């Protein structure tokens, strides 16, 4: 089975890690959101791409989910001592990634090629692709501050502003990265990882597109990032509420509805299964919480079994 997984940061990285433990290298292509990317301190930072790669390489910080394990913070702390901006915590090891990526981007190399080389250096065998080599910036429209660049909203303002909507600046001119359309075309199934629908999966769909949906040749399955009305991590549930939608697995299924064949929801939300099936989606109820590596693998196995048994 050839699978394409669409992923944002921490939640998406956990499921693709599980999938990568089961599927051989040629059977899994991971397309990662780059809408969160930004230039900071003169460096080009790709948070979701790095989170996915560090996780697959076993280099991720297990506490935060982002950044590197066994990290030190000397550079950012000496900068803070000088009065420099330290709200976005870049660790010393992580800085090496940003320095080298920025150097190569400035030399004119595309992000997809740099990512391929970094994956090779980190021992990652599965294909990891940025959604695009072109700049696309997620902008969060807020009540209090108007339009905010994503990391300004997410990290600097701790997701506190009230969300009114989103824009993906640059998407009209952007093309999917080389390999993305080909991987989707060749896929036996596409999985939307349990990432934020608004700011992780939607930007990927905005540039990479998918032929919609139920009944189309390639099955598309989403795993809910909302469990019991709450996001496992991050502001997804808060965003739904502020946009006037009650956060739930059903709301996620409705969000993606026209693209999906199947939907995976947590056992806590089993009472929503019938409503989701009424959207003309096939469903699987399982334990979707991924605390351990074994959990990642188990959920990945469940998702693969679900896909194999879709009608
Ligand atoms: N998230 C935070 O909440 N605070 C940080 O200081 C922070 C730094 C950071 C550095 C590198 C990196 O790759 C990710 C980092 N993140 C940080 C996570 C990141 O902002 C978000 O997880 C994603 O953009 C949302 O998926």
PDB file of N, CA, C and O in Angstrom, residues 15 64 77 147 165 213-214 230 234 243 260-261 295:
ATOM      1  N   UNK A  15       1.748  10.531  14.614  1.00  0.00           N
ATOM      2  CA  UNK A  15       1.129   9.486  13.793  1.00  0.00           C
ATOM      3  C   UNK A  15       2.056   9.061  12.647  1.00  0.00           C
ATOM      4  O   UNK A  15       2.179   7.871  12.362  1.00  0.00           O
ATOM      5  N   UNK A  64       8.389  18.877  24.877  1.00  0.00           N
ATOM      6  CA  UNK A  64       7.665  19.888  24.104  1.00  0.00           C
ATOM      7  C   UNK A  64       7.048  19.293  22.834  1.00  0.00           C
ATOM      8  O   UNK A  64       6.047  19.782  22.332  1.00  0.00           O
ATOM      9  N   UNK A  77      19.877  32.436  25.367  1.00  0.00           N
ATOM     10  CA  UNK A  77      19.995  33.101  26.663  1.00  0.00           C
ATOM     11  C   UNK A  77      21.010  34.241  26.632  1.00  0.00           C
ATOM     12  O   UNK A  77      20.796  35.293  27.236  1.00  0.00           O
ATOM     13  N   UNK A 147      -4.665  41.352  11.598  1.00  0.00           N
ATOM     14  CA  UNK A 147      -3.974  40.215  10.976  1.00  0.00           C
ATOM     15  C   UNK A 147      -2.622  39.975  11.643  1.00  0.00           C
ATOM     16  O   UNK A 147      -1.800  40.882  11.727  1.00  0.00           O
ATOM     17  N   UNK A 165     -10.623  34.406  11.492  1.00  0.00           N
ATOM     18  CA  UNK A 165     -10.441  33.697  10.221  1.00  0.00           C
ATOM     19  C   UNK A 165      -8.966  33.526   9.913  1.00  0.00           C
ATOM     20  O   UNK A 165      -8.107  33.899  10.720  1.00  0.00           O
ATOM     21  N   UNK A 213     -13.846  13.571  -3.378  1.00  0.00           N
ATOM     22  CA  UNK A 213     -13.834  13.051  -2.081  1.00  0.00           C
ATOM     23  C   UNK A 213     -14.502  11.752  -2.057  1.00  0.00           C
ATOM     24  O   UNK A 213     -14.121  10.813  -2.735  1.00  0.00           O
ATOM     25  N   UNK A 214     -15.547  11.642  -1.254  1.00  0.00           N
ATOM     26  CA  UNK A 214     -16.213  10.352  -1.079  1.00  0.00           C
ATOM     27  C   UNK A 214     -16.566   9.818  -2.459  1.00  0.00           C
ATOM     28  O   UNK A 214     -17.138  10.526  -3.260  1.00  0.00           O
ATOM     29  N   UNK A 230     -11.951  18.668  23.169  1.00  0.00           N
ATOM     30  CA  UNK A 230     -10.705  19.419  23.423  1.00  0.00           C
ATOM     31  C   UNK A 230      -9.624  18.989  22.435  1.00  0.00           C
ATOM     32  O   UNK A 230      -9.613  17.836  21.995  1.00  0.00           O
ATOM     33  N   UNK A 234      -2.471  22.434  21.565  1.00  0.00           N
ATOM     34  CA  UNK A 234      -2.658  23.581  20.671  1.00  0.00           C
ATOM     35  C   UNK A 234      -4.053  24.154  20.683  1.00  0.00           C
ATOM     36  O   UNK A 234      -4.935  23.711  21.426  1.00  0.00           O
ATOM     37  N   UNK A 243     -14.765  30.717  16.207  1.00  0.00           N
ATOM     38  CA  UNK A 243     -15.373  30.835  14.884  1.00  0.00           C
ATOM     39  C   UNK A 243     -16.856  30.452  14.919  1.00  0.00           C
ATOM     40  O   UNK A 243     -17.509  30.334  13.878  1.00  0.00           O
ATOM     41  N   UNK A 260     -13.492  13.503   2.297  1.00  0.00           N
ATOM     42  CA  UNK A 260     -13.206  12.266   3.030  1.00  0.00           C
ATOM     43  C   UNK A 260     -14.000  11.056   2.575  1.00  0.00           C
ATOM     44  O   UNK A 260     -15.135  11.171   2.118  1.00  0.00           O
ATOM     45  N   UNK A 261     -13.355   9.903   2.773  1.00  0.00           N
ATOM     46  CA  UNK A 261     -14.036   8.621   2.655  1.00  0.00           C
ATOM     47  C   UNK A 261     -14.318   8.086   4.057  1.00  0.00           C
ATOM     48  O   UNK A 261     -15.365   7.513   4.320  1.00  0.00           O
ATOM     49  N   UNK A 295       1.910   3.557  21.448  1.00  0.00           N
ATOM     50  CA  UNK A 295       0.602   4.146  21.079  1.00  0.00           C
ATOM     51  C   UNK A 295       0.619   4.627  19.625  1.00  0.00           C
ATOM     52  O   UNK A 295      -0.361   4.471  18.892  1.00  0.00           O
TER      53      UNK A 295
END
